[in-house]
Amino acid sequence: MDVKVLVIDDSQMVRRMVSNALQGAGFATVEAVDGVDALSKLTDNGDTKLIVCDVNMPRMSGIEFLEALRNDRKSELPVVMLTTEGQPELIQRAKSLGAKGWIVKPFKADLLVAAAKKLTT
Amino acid sequence: MSVLDYLRLPPEISDFERRYLARVNRIGLYACAAFVAVTTLVAWANGTGPLLALTLGTLALVGPVVAMRTQPSPRTHSIVLGATSMVLGGLLVHFGQGPLQIEMHFAFFVLIALLAVFANPMVVLVAAATVAAHHAVVYVAAPRSVFNYQAAWWVVAVHALFVVIESVAACFVARSFFDNVIGLERIVTARTAEVTARNADMRRVLDAVTQGFVTITADGTLSPERSAAFERWFPTVTAGSTWFECLATRAPSFAERSKLAWDEVVAGFMPIELTLDQMPREFEADGAHYRVEYRPIGASEPYERFLVVMTDVSDEVARAQVEAEHRETMVVLERALVDRNGVTSFFEEAAELLKTLDHASTPMAVLQRNLHTLKGNASLFGLATIASKCHALEDLIVRTGEAPNAAQIALLRHEWERASRDAERLLGRPATVEFDEEQYAALLELVRTNAASVTILRWLRDRRMEPTQRRLAQFADQARTIAEKLQKPDLTVVIEDSGVRLDARRWRSFWGAFVHAVRNAIDHGIETPDEREEIGKPAGGRIWLRTRSDAHGVVVEVQDDGRGVNWNRLREKALAAGLPANTNDELTRAMFTDAVSTAESVTEVSGRGVGMGALLDATRALGGEVSVHSTPGVGTTVRMSFPVSASRPLESLKPAAA
């Protein structure tokens, strides 16, 4: 069965680009528009193996989502943050919450796929 | 290699060989002395004259002692010792006469084998020659001295054959010993010299290249070998410091970001191609631009060392800057050819906006709005460098929550002054009224036919009135560019200008802010092509730009066929900002309030919630009002209605009193 990745971003364009890249490499993707949406979709899909998450989102930011994931859900799922350049504080915050790494937007599809493969094997 | 070269050692003697031979020669001499003692003992036991044995033996030792005193080469000492050992062997056989005499010959074989220790085939060869000569002479002169029986010549020949075979073997052992052990030092020296030369070559390369080269370990520690350029850029670097500490001396925030990204590289969670690709690349320090690249050293992961290549790209950056400025000048020129007054009024208005940035008293909201308007208009007129400087300042305000300081504004001002110098050169005097041939003929005709002065005045005044068609066409161009940028291609723009003409000077500020309405319609109104197709709309969006004028005044409209205003979301935002949001009017007002924006992301084209406020202000300045009509899923119309007074020219139409 395809490895399932949860893609969280409020921008439909980014979600679509991430999904396309991952699906092209044989991953299955589930999309969520923000942290709240992501938490609801995570219950339905216990088989998710990786989360790719934007930082700036309405309702629940990427950092808040990460906190909820680690503290409330007690989940240790690998999370990769999507950021724009020059956000050292956010990156450090995400790292302290156990984010595996971060990918700077705009990202290169092949490198995103390489990261997803490395984190799911 | 010929046999002779094999037997003869290369002439130079290394220090190692010299020390070795000195020691072995000394031991050889002691061994010879001991041999004399043994021969004397044998002579005494055998009753063959120990005194003579001692005398002859001691005389034989004179040779090597003299050689070691007088000859400079230790190899000569070895050769003399070799020959002496054979003479001593001969003495042993001579004084060993009796039943054991033939056994005494074993001494020769033992000695020849031992001579290999001198690592010199010549020693073996000379010894073999000595023993051969000794046997030949003594066999003829005093046969009893060598053989204790009547030996035939062929017996002597068999005897000699063993010596030859052993000598060949001993030569081989000696030469191998020399080449592989004694000569090893020579090989090491040669290699060392080669490596030193290569290092010197490398050093010359490192001194000559204009790039900064240095290798670092995974924890960032610098290697001592660095190129001269590196030393020049970081003169204060101390032993054991890391690359990032080094970098921090010139560009602290770049260093911090680099260190953070480097932690990712060495953590190894993410693929190294990705993490290296995300290393911050360019920085500016003391007026120069540098590019930094990282390359792993070694065949495969985990890499322990990395090459850091730093290049001064100031020239490249300066060239790109000049090219960009040149391109912009061309764009401004093109615009000026089509719409000279439009360009002039843009520059006049932008200059006004820029002035407000310098006043410390300017409220933050106004500052943001003016920056935003300036950014929009600059990109409308193709001044991308100014637009990007404005964007950077906007970013700064959002990030720090503080107004930019004088130095940061100066960057924008500097860019602005360059652009306006160019524009002045291209445009000459600002704002001119031009007549073409046809218009000139019409004017002459009016005067010639004694037309009423009011008619002539109206005619002249109308030359100052600009057809809105020209403006709307400009916005249509801009709209298509924005749509491309936002990945919403194939935008259709419909212009319905109804032949309206307006005074360019009176409407200058309004047109400056109007671009926000166009931008909003595309960014927030028009859906993405995918969304549109899902709900059965054509993939490309459509907007209408309208002007019309009637007895009630002038109307300017932007209509889109997009998703419509999300009133609920707008209400949430308005309430969050502490604004009333019950009636449609209140909601419309909220929509045009700074800091309330339904945008969920900030892009280079819109979304900071300041543009619509500028539009509202500009509309009100002309006595107008804004209304919004929106149907979910069908589209939105933003309508600006102005009183009749706004459609009048600035000049009075009343002829002066006669």
PDB file of C-alpha atoms in Angstrom, chain B residues 151 161 498 526 608:
ATOM      1  CA  ALA B 151      92.018 -33.418  -5.208  1.00  0.00           C
ATOM      2  CA  LEU B 161      80.664 -24.031  -8.430  1.00  0.00           C
ATOM      3  CA  SER B 498     -18.299  54.931 -22.308  1.00  0.00           C
ATOM      4  CA  ILE B 526     -11.003  35.163  -9.057  1.00  0.00           C
ATOM      5  CA  ARG B 608      -1.473  43.275   3.690  1.00  0.00           C
TER       6      ARG B 608
END
